[in-house]
Amino acid sequence: MKVISTIAELKADLALAHENGKTIGLVPTMGALHEGHASLVRRSVEENDVTVVSIFLNPTQFNDKTDLAKYPRTLEADCRLLEQYGATIAFAPSVEEIYPEPDTRQFSYPPTDSVMEGAFRPGHFNGVCQIVSKLFMMVEPDRAYFGEKDFQQIAVIRRMVDDLGFCLQIVPCPVVREESGLAMSSRNTLLTDAERQTASHIYQALRRSREWMEQESLENVRQRVVAEINAVDGLEVQYYSIVDGRTLADVSDWNESDDIVGCITVYCGSQPIRLIDHIRYKG
Ligand code: PAF
């Protein structure tokens, strides 16, 4: 596996692959790799001749600079893992390489980017679109792999791909969970063992809520999930929205759509760490 840090070298390396008609898979990451990333990389390796994994902690998607400062950075360990997973190229550029000038482009895909994470983290999805569009232009992949844990992110990126006419396939990959049910995330490393245990109540409540939907209204289920999670010491729900899985617009009745997903963000622990998860009710 090659570790590349400049766009020029990346493009030179990929030019040959493009010329020879090789298929290219891209796995964008911010590093601090875990089993969730492993599943994306392994899938890309299975489905493509060349797999590029980008490791770039993108500053433009962090509206909260303390969140950026405490994000785990583990480049050497990440490269060792990528070698094991079978990646062809690890692309780990500097911030100056990616943004020699401030990126002033504005992306707007409401409601996908304006609700939930978009409402609570203003500018977040604009930053995601900035970096992901740059990576798509640099790598020109046939397929790009994203974890479904960031359910809303995939919906926003799909809108951007349609808008800008990128010719590639977005491949959503299932959430990988710890044994306790907690969705794997780079942020989990910031939790103590006890907090990890506490955080597992999030998915447990989401799973139980699928049983309640038979008898209860959508709004009751929504409120019950929030109440159950808030009752756990150390957890505090920021929002729980039940939305159409395609448009991400709120739904108010179980019969309103054939694709219904509940998306949650919860603060966990004393720091506190912001965790996101989701559950599919229909579709
Ligand atoms: O999901 C992430 O890790 C990031 O948002 C992404 C897609 C790598 C862009 O920085």
Tab-separated table of N, CA and C and ligand atoms in Angstrom, residues 27-31 37 54 56-58 61-62 71 124 127-129 131-132 135 145-147 150 153 157 186, ligand 1:
chain	number	residue	atom	x	y	z
A	27	VAL	N	-12.902	5.380	-0.306
A	27	VAL	CA	-13.482	5.361	1.044
A	27	VAL	C	-12.993	6.626	1.764
A	28	PRO	N	-13.845	7.667	1.832
A	28	PRO	CA	-13.419	8.883	2.544
A	28	PRO	C	-13.526	8.662	4.055
A	29	THR	N	-12.458	9.013	4.780
A	29	THR	CA	-12.512	8.894	6.246
A	29	THR	C	-11.833	10.112	6.879
A	30	MET	N	-12.045	10.251	8.179
A	30	MET	CA	-11.313	11.279	8.928
A	30	MET	C	-10.315	10.605	9.864
A	31	GLY	N	-9.983	9.333	9.570
A	31	GLY	CA	-9.010	8.611	10.389
A	31	GLY	C	-9.635	8.075	11.663
A	37	HIS	N	-15.041	1.257	9.576
A	37	HIS	CA	-14.263	1.618	8.381
A	37	HIS	C	-13.757	0.359	7.681
A	54	SER	N	-9.078	7.892	1.875
A	54	SER	CA	-8.556	9.202	2.282
A	54	SER	C	-8.656	9.311	3.798
A	56	PHE	N	-8.428	12.339	6.257
A	56	PHE	CA	-8.303	13.797	6.302
A	56	PHE	C	-9.323	14.345	7.284
A	57	LEU	N	-8.804	14.922	8.356
A	57	LEU	CA	-9.683	15.512	9.369
A	57	LEU	C	-10.092	16.889	8.849
A	58	ASN	N	-11.249	16.931	8.239
A	58	ASN	CA	-11.652	18.105	7.457
A	58	ASN	C	-12.135	19.254	8.347
A	61	GLN	N	-15.858	21.081	8.185
A	61	GLN	CA	-17.144	20.499	8.603
A	61	GLN	C	-17.351	20.548	10.117
A	62	PHE	N	-16.381	21.148	10.835
A	62	PHE	CA	-16.508	21.277	12.294
A	62	PHE	C	-16.946	22.693	12.630
A	71	TYR	N	-10.835	15.564	18.466
A	71	TYR	CA	-11.048	14.406	17.580
A	71	TYR	C	-9.769	13.548	17.570
A	124	HIS	N	-22.120	22.351	8.868
A	124	HIS	CA	-21.477	21.023	8.864
A	124	HIS	C	-21.555	20.366	7.484
A	127	GLY	N	-19.428	21.868	4.754
A	127	GLY	CA	-18.040	21.399	4.836
A	127	GLY	C	-17.893	19.983	4.293
A	128	VAL	N	-18.869	19.120	4.610
A	128	VAL	CA	-18.816	17.742	4.091
A	128	VAL	C	-18.858	17.770	2.559
A	129	CYS	N	-19.763	18.585	1.993
A	129	CYS	CA	-19.861	18.657	0.527
A	129	CYS	C	-18.575	19.232	-0.074
A	131	ILE	N	-15.432	18.935	1.044
A	131	ILE	CA	-14.339	17.949	0.993
A	131	ILE	C	-14.703	16.763	0.093
A	132	VAL	N	-15.941	16.287	0.195
A	132	VAL	CA	-16.291	15.100	-0.589
A	132	VAL	C	-16.266	15.428	-2.096
A	135	LEU	N	-12.666	15.441	-3.159
A	135	LEU	CA	-12.136	14.068	-3.267
A	135	LEU	C	-12.660	13.384	-4.531
A	145	TYR	N	-17.765	4.749	-0.915
A	145	TYR	CA	-18.353	3.960	0.169
A	145	TYR	C	-18.536	4.818	1.426
A	146	PHE	N	-19.754	4.797	1.963
A	146	PHE	CA	-20.055	5.593	3.156
A	146	PHE	C	-20.816	4.717	4.157
A	147	GLY	N	-20.527	4.905	5.451
A	147	GLY	CA	-21.220	4.135	6.485
A	147	GLY	C	-22.615	4.700	6.722
A	150	ASP	N	-23.850	7.408	9.512
A	150	ASP	CA	-24.104	8.818	9.187
A	150	ASP	C	-25.188	8.864	8.111
A	153	GLN	N	-25.845	12.107	6.292
A	153	GLN	CA	-24.735	12.482	5.414
A	153	GLN	C	-24.894	11.836	4.032
A	157	ILE	N	-25.106	13.729	0.465
A	157	ILE	CA	-24.119	13.456	-0.597
A	157	ILE	C	-24.817	12.980	-1.871
A	186	SER	N	-15.548	6.744	15.633
A	186	SER	CA	-14.222	7.172	16.105
A	186	SER	C	-14.351	7.871	17.451
B	1	PAF	O1	-18.066	10.572	7.586
B	1	PAF	C1	-16.942	11.106	7.705
B	1	PAF	O2	-16.025	10.556	8.317
B	1	PAF	C2	-16.699	12.460	7.071
B	1	PAF	O3	-17.820	13.271	7.152
B	1	PAF	C3	-16.196	12.363	5.605
B	1	PAF	C4	-17.241	11.742	4.703
B	1	PAF	C5	-14.919	11.527	5.574
B	1	PAF	C6	-15.889	13.758	5.080
B	1	PAF	O4	-14.907	14.390	5.824
